[in-house]
Amino acid sequence: MTQRIMYGEVALIVAVCINSFAVVLMLYSGAGISAISSVPYAFSEVLPKLSLGTWTYIFQGLLVLTLMILRKKFVPQYLCSFIVGFFFGKLLDVHEMWINILPTAIEYRILYFIISYVLICIGIALSNRCGLPIVPTDLFPRELSQIIKKKYSIVKISFDVICLLTTACMTGFFLGHIKGLGIGTILAAFTMGKGIAIAGQIIDKYMIFVTYLSRKK
């Protein structure tokens, strides 16, 4: 099967756009927010003076700092990742501004969850292959799996579960009830690592990724 070349720059832009939309769509479905955005969501509910997008890139900054501590060195690419994360956070706020125009009947909400789940899997798979600095919430499990030498899907699932537990504790303690988590969130947390792997395998059958600068050399 002939593989098509896709520029990593294009893959990264597509990944950021579809993942920011998918995160907001999953929350709008009522099935719960995605695990990677659950901690910023909890902060935005507990401390609502800052938006979900703002809390998202604050959280991402902490993830980047954690990776540098684990690497025991300054990694310039991680700062580029934070810049990508900044735009991701801004897109979250943009999508939150218009998402309420979508219908809210139960059959639509089920469809929203399915679409958002698939899009997040595809988006993260693209991010992992683009060869460029990616959103810190996607970067963190990928880099951590290399640092501790564990399988990516295992690290990804563990990271998601920790995010969910943090969200449950924060909202439960400060709001008096658990907010933002639903059956869809739990399902995604325990299966998305595998879903990303499957999406990646399918993508690899049809595409190879090069960055524009590397191809010009």
PDB file of C-alpha atoms in Angstrom:
ATOM      1  CA  MET A   1       0.000   0.000   0.000  1.00  0.00           C
ATOM      2  CA  THR A   2       1.373   3.395  -1.052  1.00  0.00           C
ATOM      3  CA  GLN A   3       1.857   5.797   1.834  1.00  0.00           C
ATOM      4  CA  ARG A   4       1.252   9.494   1.331  1.00  0.00           C
ATOM      5  CA  ILE A   5       3.574  12.100   2.794  1.00  0.00           C
ATOM      6  CA  MET A   6       2.014  14.474   5.301  1.00  0.00           C
ATOM      7  CA  TYR A   7       3.860  17.464   6.667  1.00  0.00           C
ATOM      8  CA  GLY A   8       4.241  17.374  10.429  1.00  0.00           C
ATOM      9  CA  GLU A   9       3.311  21.049  10.606  1.00  0.00           C
ATOM     10  CA  VAL A  10      -0.049  20.298   8.983  1.00  0.00           C
ATOM     11  CA  ALA A  11      -0.592  17.287  11.245  1.00  0.00           C
ATOM     12  CA  LEU A  12       0.066  19.413  14.338  1.00  0.00           C
ATOM     13  CA  ILE A  13      -2.369  22.147  13.269  1.00  0.00           C
ATOM     14  CA  VAL A  14      -5.044  19.547  12.499  1.00  0.00           C
ATOM     15  CA  ALA A  15      -4.431  17.814  15.846  1.00  0.00           C
ATOM     16  CA  VAL A  16      -4.700  21.032  17.873  1.00  0.00           C
ATOM     17  CA  CYS A  17      -7.872  22.104  16.060  1.00  0.00           C
ATOM     18  CA  ILE A  18      -9.737  18.803  16.297  1.00  0.00           C
ATOM     19  CA  ASN A  19      -8.646  18.038  19.863  1.00  0.00           C
ATOM     20  CA  SER A  20      -9.691  21.444  21.193  1.00  0.00           C
ATOM     21  CA  PHE A  21     -13.083  20.995  19.548  1.00  0.00           C
ATOM     22  CA  ALA A  22     -13.384  17.388  20.742  1.00  0.00           C
ATOM     23  CA  VAL A  23     -12.636  18.274  24.381  1.00  0.00           C
ATOM     24  CA  VAL A  24     -15.434  20.861  24.444  1.00  0.00           C
ATOM     25  CA  LEU A  25     -17.802  18.568  22.514  1.00  0.00           C
ATOM     26  CA  MET A  26     -17.236  15.709  24.970  1.00  0.00           C
ATOM     27  CA  LEU A  27     -18.057  18.015  27.884  1.00  0.00           C
ATOM     28  CA  TYR A  28     -21.152  19.273  26.042  1.00  0.00           C
ATOM     29  CA  SER A  29     -22.317  15.684  25.464  1.00  0.00           C
ATOM     30  CA  GLY A  30     -22.984  15.367  29.187  1.00  0.00           C
ATOM     31  CA  ALA A  31     -20.919  12.190  29.374  1.00  0.00           C
ATOM     32  CA  GLY A  32     -18.122  14.076  31.114  1.00  0.00           C
ATOM     33  CA  ILE A  33     -14.999  15.933  30.088  1.00  0.00           C
ATOM     34  CA  SER A  34     -11.959  14.147  28.681  1.00  0.00           C
ATOM     35  CA  ALA A  35      -9.380  13.081  31.245  1.00  0.00           C
ATOM     36  CA  ILE A  36      -6.632  15.299  29.808  1.00  0.00           C
ATOM     37  CA  SER A  37      -8.747  18.408  30.415  1.00  0.00           C
ATOM     38  CA  SER A  38     -10.447  17.289  33.618  1.00  0.00           C
ATOM     39  CA  VAL A  39      -7.938  18.903  35.995  1.00  0.00           C
ATOM     40  CA  PRO A  40      -8.084  22.360  34.323  1.00  0.00           C
ATOM     41  CA  TYR A  41     -11.872  21.994  34.248  1.00  0.00           C
ATOM     42  CA  ALA A  42     -11.922  21.326  37.995  1.00  0.00           C
ATOM     43  CA  PHE A  43      -9.852  24.458  38.620  1.00  0.00           C
ATOM     44  CA  SER A  44     -12.137  26.518  36.356  1.00  0.00           C
ATOM     45  CA  GLU A  45     -15.150  25.384  38.403  1.00  0.00           C
ATOM     46  CA  VAL A  46     -13.512  25.870  41.805  1.00  0.00           C
ATOM     47  CA  LEU A  47     -11.813  29.153  40.820  1.00  0.00           C
ATOM     48  CA  PRO A  48     -14.023  30.488  37.999  1.00  0.00           C
ATOM     49  CA  LYS A  49     -12.295  33.865  37.678  1.00  0.00           C
ATOM     50  CA  LEU A  50     -10.039  32.187  35.101  1.00  0.00           C
ATOM     51  CA  SER A  51     -11.460  30.403  32.052  1.00  0.00           C
ATOM     52  CA  LEU A  52     -11.052  26.739  31.137  1.00  0.00           C
ATOM     53  CA  GLY A  53      -8.559  27.737  28.453  1.00  0.00           C
ATOM     54  CA  THR A  54      -6.449  29.759  30.896  1.00  0.00           C
ATOM     55  CA  TRP A  55      -6.360  26.969  33.471  1.00  0.00           C
ATOM     56  CA  THR A  56      -5.482  24.558  30.662  1.00  0.00           C
ATOM     57  CA  TYR A  57      -2.227  26.268  29.750  1.00  0.00           C
ATOM     58  CA  ILE A  58      -1.367  26.831  33.430  1.00  0.00           C
ATOM     59  CA  PHE A  59      -1.753  23.074  33.960  1.00  0.00           C
ATOM     60  CA  GLN A  60       0.261  22.402  30.816  1.00  0.00           C
ATOM     61  CA  GLY A  61       3.034  24.652  32.086  1.00  0.00           C
ATOM     62  CA  LEU A  62       3.253  22.524  35.227  1.00  0.00           C
ATOM     63  CA  LEU A  63       3.466  19.370  33.108  1.00  0.00           C
ATOM     64  CA  VAL A  64       6.329  20.866  31.079  1.00  0.00           C
ATOM     65  CA  LEU A  65       8.141  21.839  34.296  1.00  0.00           C
ATOM     66  CA  THR A  66       7.670  18.307  35.658  1.00  0.00           C
ATOM     67  CA  LEU A  67       9.206  16.784  32.524  1.00  0.00           C
ATOM     68  CA  MET A  68      12.242  19.065  32.780  1.00  0.00           C
ATOM     69  CA  ILE A  69      12.706  18.062  36.415  1.00  0.00           C
ATOM     70  CA  LEU A  70      12.508  14.388  35.456  1.00  0.00           C
ATOM     71  CA  ARG A  71      14.954  14.922  32.578  1.00  0.00           C
ATOM     72  CA  LYS A  72      17.201  16.947  34.933  1.00  0.00           C
ATOM     73  CA  LYS A  73      17.898  19.437  32.170  1.00  0.00           C
ATOM     74  CA  PHE A  74      16.426  22.346  30.255  1.00  0.00           C
ATOM     75  CA  VAL A  75      14.687  21.152  27.080  1.00  0.00           C
ATOM     76  CA  PRO A  76      13.904  23.995  24.619  1.00  0.00           C
ATOM     77  CA  GLN A  77      11.407  21.836  22.717  1.00  0.00           C
ATOM     78  CA  TYR A  78       9.280  21.634  25.851  1.00  0.00           C
ATOM     79  CA  LEU A  79       8.892  25.415  25.853  1.00  0.00           C
ATOM     80  CA  CYS A  80       7.739  25.236  22.233  1.00  0.00           C
ATOM     81  CA  SER A  81       5.240  22.650  23.408  1.00  0.00           C
ATOM     82  CA  PHE A  82       3.917  25.139  25.962  1.00  0.00           C
ATOM     83  CA  ILE A  83       3.390  27.699  23.182  1.00  0.00           C
ATOM     84  CA  VAL A  84       1.361  25.120  21.240  1.00  0.00           C
ATOM     85  CA  GLY A  85      -0.574  24.449  24.444  1.00  0.00           C
ATOM     86  CA  PHE A  86      -1.310  28.161  24.797  1.00  0.00           C
ATOM     87  CA  PHE A  87      -3.057  28.216  21.416  1.00  0.00           C
ATOM     88  CA  PHE A  88      -4.865  24.992  22.332  1.00  0.00           C
ATOM     89  CA  GLY A  89      -6.208  26.687  25.464  1.00  0.00           C
ATOM     90  CA  LYS A  90      -7.365  29.707  23.478  1.00  0.00           C
ATOM     91  CA  LEU A  91      -9.203  27.452  21.025  1.00  0.00           C
ATOM     92  CA  LEU A  92     -10.997  25.790  23.949  1.00  0.00           C
ATOM     93  CA  ASP A  93     -12.422  29.175  24.920  1.00  0.00           C
ATOM     94  CA  VAL A  94     -13.429  29.867  21.297  1.00  0.00           C
ATOM     95  CA  HIS A  95     -15.333  26.590  21.013  1.00  0.00           C
ATOM     96  CA  GLU A  96     -17.036  27.166  24.367  1.00  0.00           C
ATOM     97  CA  MET A  97     -18.451  30.422  22.971  1.00  0.00           C
ATOM     98  CA  TRP A  98     -20.476  28.747  20.195  1.00  0.00           C
ATOM     99  CA  ILE A  99     -21.011  25.119  21.279  1.00  0.00           C
ATOM    100  CA  ASN A 100     -24.396  25.907  22.884  1.00  0.00           C
ATOM    101  CA  ILE A 101     -26.024  26.289  19.458  1.00  0.00           C
ATOM    102  CA  LEU A 102     -25.895  22.495  18.994  1.00  0.00           C
ATOM    103  CA  PRO A 103     -29.069  20.483  19.805  1.00  0.00           C
ATOM    104  CA  THR A 104     -29.126  18.692  23.158  1.00  0.00           C
ATOM    105  CA  ALA A 105     -31.468  15.723  22.617  1.00  0.00           C
ATOM    106  CA  ILE A 106     -30.140  12.462  24.076  1.00  0.00           C
ATOM    107  CA  GLU A 107     -29.444  10.889  20.677  1.00  0.00           C
ATOM    108  CA  TYR A 108     -27.331  13.904  19.736  1.00  0.00           C
ATOM    109  CA  ARG A 109     -25.430  13.760  23.017  1.00  0.00           C
ATOM    110  CA  ILE A 110     -24.539  10.107  22.405  1.00  0.00           C
ATOM    111  CA  LEU A 111     -23.337  11.051  18.929  1.00  0.00           C
ATOM    112  CA  TYR A 112     -21.297  13.951  20.335  1.00  0.00           C
ATOM    113  CA  PHE A 113     -19.507  11.614  22.727  1.00  0.00           C
ATOM    114  CA  ILE A 114     -18.679   9.072  20.017  1.00  0.00           C
ATOM    115  CA  ILE A 115     -17.408  11.775  17.661  1.00  0.00           C
ATOM    116  CA  SER A 116     -15.333  13.481  20.361  1.00  0.00           C
ATOM    117  CA  TYR A 117     -13.805  10.172  21.508  1.00  0.00           C
ATOM    118  CA  VAL A 118     -12.739   9.236  17.986  1.00  0.00           C
ATOM    119  CA  LEU A 119     -11.415  12.734  17.257  1.00  0.00           C
ATOM    120  CA  ILE A 120      -9.296  12.800  20.420  1.00  0.00           C
ATOM    121  CA  CYS A 121      -7.780   9.406  19.558  1.00  0.00           C
ATOM    122  CA  ILE A 122      -6.962  10.580  16.026  1.00  0.00           C
ATOM    123  CA  GLY A 123      -5.660  13.941  17.229  1.00  0.00           C
ATOM    124  CA  ILE A 124      -3.289  12.456  19.793  1.00  0.00           C
ATOM    125  CA  ALA A 125      -2.093   9.824  17.304  1.00  0.00           C
ATOM    126  CA  LEU A 126      -1.309  12.618  14.820  1.00  0.00           C
ATOM    127  CA  SER A 127       0.456  14.612  17.538  1.00  0.00           C
ATOM    128  CA  ASN A 128       2.655  11.660  18.427  1.00  0.00           C
ATOM    129  CA  ARG A 129       3.772  11.360  14.787  1.00  0.00           C
ATOM    130  CA  CYS A 130       4.160  14.962  13.657  1.00  0.00           C
ATOM    131  CA  GLY A 131       7.798  15.253  14.743  1.00  0.00           C
ATOM    132  CA  LEU A 132       7.187  18.660  16.328  1.00  0.00           C
ATOM    133  CA  PRO A 133       6.548  20.028  19.835  1.00  0.00           C
ATOM    134  CA  ILE A 134       2.989  19.044  20.749  1.00  0.00           C
ATOM    135  CA  VAL A 135       0.401  20.037  23.343  1.00  0.00           C
ATOM    136  CA  PRO A 136       1.871  19.288  26.818  1.00  0.00           C
ATOM    137  CA  THR A 137      -1.070  17.090  27.864  1.00  0.00           C
ATOM    138  CA  ASP A 138      -0.242  14.853  24.878  1.00  0.00           C
ATOM    139  CA  LEU A 139       3.515  15.292  25.292  1.00  0.00           C
ATOM    140  CA  PHE A 140       3.612  14.354  28.973  1.00  0.00           C
ATOM    141  CA  PRO A 141       2.556  10.669  28.765  1.00  0.00           C
ATOM    142  CA  ARG A 142       4.638  10.145  25.605  1.00  0.00           C
ATOM    143  CA  GLU A 143       7.806  11.569  27.175  1.00  0.00           C
ATOM    144  CA  LEU A 144       7.152   9.941  30.551  1.00  0.00           C
ATOM    145  CA  SER A 145       6.839   6.531  28.875  1.00  0.00           C
ATOM    146  CA  GLN A 146      10.327   7.061  27.419  1.00  0.00           C
ATOM    147  CA  ILE A 147      11.789   8.307  30.697  1.00  0.00           C
ATOM    148  CA  ILE A 148      10.496   5.414  32.807  1.00  0.00           C
ATOM    149  CA  LYS A 149      10.700   2.916  29.913  1.00  0.00           C
ATOM    150  CA  LYS A 150       7.093   1.762  30.102  1.00  0.00           C
ATOM    151  CA  LYS A 151       4.610   1.075  27.312  1.00  0.00           C
ATOM    152  CA  TYR A 152       2.870   4.262  26.141  1.00  0.00           C
ATOM    153  CA  SER A 153      -0.676   2.885  26.471  1.00  0.00           C
ATOM    154  CA  ILE A 154      -0.035   1.919  30.117  1.00  0.00           C
ATOM    155  CA  VAL A 155       1.411   5.341  30.976  1.00  0.00           C
ATOM    156  CA  LYS A 156      -1.415   7.113  29.133  1.00  0.00           C
ATOM    157  CA  ILE A 157      -4.134   5.208  30.999  1.00  0.00           C
ATOM    158  CA  SER A 158      -2.385   5.764  34.353  1.00  0.00           C
ATOM    159  CA  PHE A 159      -2.032   9.494  33.640  1.00  0.00           C
ATOM    160  CA  ASP A 160      -5.712   9.764  32.711  1.00  0.00           C
ATOM    161  CA  VAL A 161      -6.839   7.924  35.847  1.00  0.00           C
ATOM    162  CA  ILE A 162      -4.715  10.185  38.075  1.00  0.00           C
ATOM    163  CA  CYS A 163      -6.253  13.234  36.373  1.00  0.00           C
ATOM    164  CA  LEU A 164      -9.746  11.881  37.034  1.00  0.00           C
ATOM    165  CA  LEU A 165      -9.029  11.140  40.688  1.00  0.00           C
ATOM    166  CA  THR A 166      -7.629  14.661  41.121  1.00  0.00           C
ATOM    167  CA  THR A 167     -10.749  16.152  39.516  1.00  0.00           C
ATOM    168  CA  ALA A 168     -13.082  14.052  41.649  1.00  0.00           C
ATOM    169  CA  CYS A 169     -11.278  15.043  44.856  1.00  0.00           C
ATOM    170  CA  MET A 170     -11.132  18.750  43.976  1.00  0.00           C
ATOM    171  CA  THR A 171     -14.755  19.166  42.916  1.00  0.00           C
ATOM    172  CA  GLY A 172     -16.030  16.870  45.651  1.00  0.00           C
ATOM    173  CA  PHE A 173     -14.190  18.759  48.385  1.00  0.00           C
ATOM    174  CA  PHE A 174     -14.668  22.352  47.203  1.00  0.00           C
ATOM    175  CA  LEU A 175     -18.062  22.121  45.453  1.00  0.00           C
ATOM    176  CA  GLY A 176     -19.668  19.459  47.625  1.00  0.00           C
ATOM    177  CA  HIS A 177     -20.269  17.164  44.649  1.00  0.00           C
ATOM    178  CA  ILE A 178     -18.262  15.591  41.861  1.00  0.00           C
ATOM    179  CA  LYS A 179     -18.597  17.657  38.682  1.00  0.00           C
ATOM    180  CA  GLY A 180     -17.452  17.180  35.098  1.00  0.00           C
ATOM    181  CA  LEU A 181     -16.984  13.425  35.333  1.00  0.00           C
ATOM    182  CA  GLY A 182     -19.397  10.962  33.791  1.00  0.00           C
ATOM    183  CA  ILE A 183     -19.585   7.446  32.436  1.00  0.00           C
ATOM    184  CA  GLY A 184     -17.997   8.660  29.216  1.00  0.00           C
ATOM    185  CA  THR A 185     -15.026  10.101  31.098  1.00  0.00           C
ATOM    186  CA  ILE A 186     -14.401   6.818  32.900  1.00  0.00           C
ATOM    187  CA  LEU A 187     -14.806   4.806  29.697  1.00  0.00           C
ATOM    188  CA  ALA A 188     -12.415   7.078  27.823  1.00  0.00           C
ATOM    189  CA  ALA A 189      -9.827   7.032  30.609  1.00  0.00           C
ATOM    190  CA  PHE A 190      -9.564   3.241  30.631  1.00  0.00           C
ATOM    191  CA  THR A 191      -9.738   2.704  26.859  1.00  0.00           C
ATOM    192  CA  MET A 192      -8.296   5.768  25.143  1.00  0.00           C
ATOM    193  CA  GLY A 193      -4.684   4.577  25.386  1.00  0.00           C
ATOM    194  CA  LYS A 194      -5.652   1.569  23.282  1.00  0.00           C
ATOM    195  CA  GLY A 195      -7.835   3.721  21.034  1.00  0.00           C
ATOM    196  CA  ILE A 196      -4.882   6.003  20.291  1.00  0.00           C
ATOM    197  CA  ALA A 197      -2.717   2.979  19.476  1.00  0.00           C
ATOM    198  CA  ILE A 198      -5.333   1.666  17.029  1.00  0.00           C
ATOM    199  CA  ALA A 199      -5.724   5.092  15.404  1.00  0.00           C
ATOM    200  CA  GLY A 200      -1.946   5.299  15.075  1.00  0.00           C
ATOM    201  CA  GLN A 201      -1.729   1.901  13.394  1.00  0.00           C
ATOM    202  CA  ILE A 202      -4.368   2.919  10.850  1.00  0.00           C
ATOM    203  CA  ILE A 203      -2.652   6.251  10.166  1.00  0.00           C
ATOM    204  CA  ASP A 204       0.707   4.506   9.682  1.00  0.00           C
ATOM    205  CA  LYS A 205      -0.775   2.358   6.916  1.00  0.00           C
ATOM    206  CA  TYR A 206      -1.600   5.395   4.813  1.00  0.00           C
ATOM    207  CA  MET A 207       0.805   8.171   5.807  1.00  0.00           C
ATOM    208  CA  ILE A 208       4.385   8.956   6.657  1.00  0.00           C
ATOM    209  CA  PHE A 209       5.271  12.222   8.363  1.00  0.00           C
ATOM    210  CA  VAL A 210       8.065  14.659   7.599  1.00  0.00           C
ATOM    211  CA  THR A 211       8.533  18.223   8.738  1.00  0.00           C
ATOM    212  CA  TYR A 212       8.820  20.907   6.073  1.00  0.00           C
ATOM    213  CA  LEU A 213      12.254  22.027   7.273  1.00  0.00           C
ATOM    214  CA  SER A 214      13.682  18.501   7.363  1.00  0.00           C
ATOM    215  CA  ARG A 215      12.475  17.837   3.824  1.00  0.00           C
ATOM    216  CA  LYS A 216      14.076  21.040   2.547  1.00  0.00           C
ATOM    217  CA  LYS A 217      17.504  19.945   3.803  1.00  0.00           C
TER     218      LYS A 217
END
